[in-house]
Amino acid sequence: MAKKLISVMDTSFRDGLQSVYGGRVLLNDIKPAIQAFVDAGITHFECGGGARFQSLYFYCNEDAFDMMDTFRSIVGPDIKLQTLTRGVSHVGLDTGSRDVIDLHAKLFKKHGVTTIRNFDALNDVQNLIYPAECIRKHGLNHEVCVTVMELPPECKGAHEANFYTDVLKRIIESGLPFDSVCFKDASGTARPKKVYEAIKAARALLGQDMHIRFHTHETAGVSIACYLAALEAGADGIDLAMDPVSGGTSQPDMLTMIHALKGSEFDLGLDTKRLLEAQKVLKESLKDYFVPPEAKEVCTLIPFSPMPGGALTANTQMMRDTKTLDKLSSVLEAMGEVVERGGFGTSVTPVSQFYFQQAFNNVVFGP
């Protein structure tokens, strides 16, 4: 029987850089690696948006739109380039005006992007509708998200499979336009059985023709198991990265996933030898950058304190800057209580930052 070909989006140059280095990486240093990934057969890249957008201005003295132009010039006209947006917050941390939300989609189209993944941390469909309309209006593909996580122990009332099914039903009923659906687990805490049930229900709702993806991080140590569950339930695509920006706070490693799928009915359609050559180029490109130890670790506190991989390292880098890193374990422990009291908001930007800042203040200044 022929194997099902699974769509892979490489996240090394957005979520990988953000999750491992806090996005503090210069474009010129990674240009050879981008070309090497194209040569290795990667046809779908996440290239910008999220915190990588702001980190270029904050830490690299670079322009995000120049970066997108350069990325497109390297990969050529046929490669899929995808970015991440936070619903009505676009690439900001607060609610944007309608003209800025529209301008965001217009400019990202102008600078070579083909798809925008659009999420809301509260799973509030109203916050997805206008951005979706703008994305489509400017000729981009729209990937709508259901945001996923695990609640701390003893918490109930949200973030079960039926909760996500209800969110997806509201998306469909709203009439907002979308080309694909992503279940986005920024903290990597969702358990495999729940992932299976949520995607199985989504497939039943959406039919066989709608593209469904699952996104997670390795922070809690269950990412490969969740990807296997997602594929068994009918997902069409997953997000992967390459060492040194894979594993830990980032996405599972591409080579590890190829190994995990041996003997299964699924195939990523990638050549291991070519990927190994690309990995060498990426490692060489990033050899002079400091790798925070926590960025490459599985953290046993994360299932109880769901801090997103893409935010954890950015926060620990700031804690290093302020000489408060010794308080990290206490902050993560405190975050579990903050999430519990904070309700059902998914721990992804900007809600995850609210959770983290409150937990940090509780530890440093007292609750």
PDB file of N, CA, C and O in Angstrom, residues 172 180 286 313 330:
ATOM      1  N   ILE A 172     -16.104  27.773  11.649  1.00  0.00           N
ATOM      2  CA  ILE A 172     -16.871  27.422  10.447  1.00  0.00           C
ATOM      3  C   ILE A 172     -18.146  28.254  10.358  1.00  0.00           C
ATOM      4  O   ILE A 172     -18.486  28.808   9.298  1.00  0.00           O
ATOM      5  N   SER A 180      -6.579  26.358   5.250  1.00  0.00           N
ATOM      6  CA  SER A 180      -6.095  25.222   6.030  1.00  0.00           C
ATOM      7  C   SER A 180      -6.328  25.520   7.497  1.00  0.00           C
ATOM      8  O   SER A 180      -6.592  26.668   7.882  1.00  0.00           O
ATOM      9  N   LEU A 286      25.669  28.948  12.677  1.00  0.00           N
ATOM     10  CA  LEU A 286      25.278  29.391  14.020  1.00  0.00           C
ATOM     11  C   LEU A 286      26.337  29.053  15.080  1.00  0.00           C
ATOM     12  O   LEU A 286      26.071  29.189  16.276  1.00  0.00           O
ATOM     13  N   THR A 313      12.723  30.879  26.049  1.00  0.00           N
ATOM     14  CA  THR A 313      14.107  31.324  25.880  1.00  0.00           C
ATOM     15  C   THR A 313      14.204  32.841  25.804  1.00  0.00           C
ATOM     16  O   THR A 313      15.157  33.429  26.328  1.00  0.00           O
ATOM     17  N   SER A 330      11.586  28.786  40.231  1.00  0.00           N
ATOM     18  CA  SER A 330      10.517  29.327  41.078  1.00  0.00           C
ATOM     19  C   SER A 330       9.451  30.027  40.241  1.00  0.00           C
ATOM     20  O   SER A 330       8.247  29.918  40.526  1.00  0.00           O
TER      21      SER A 330
END
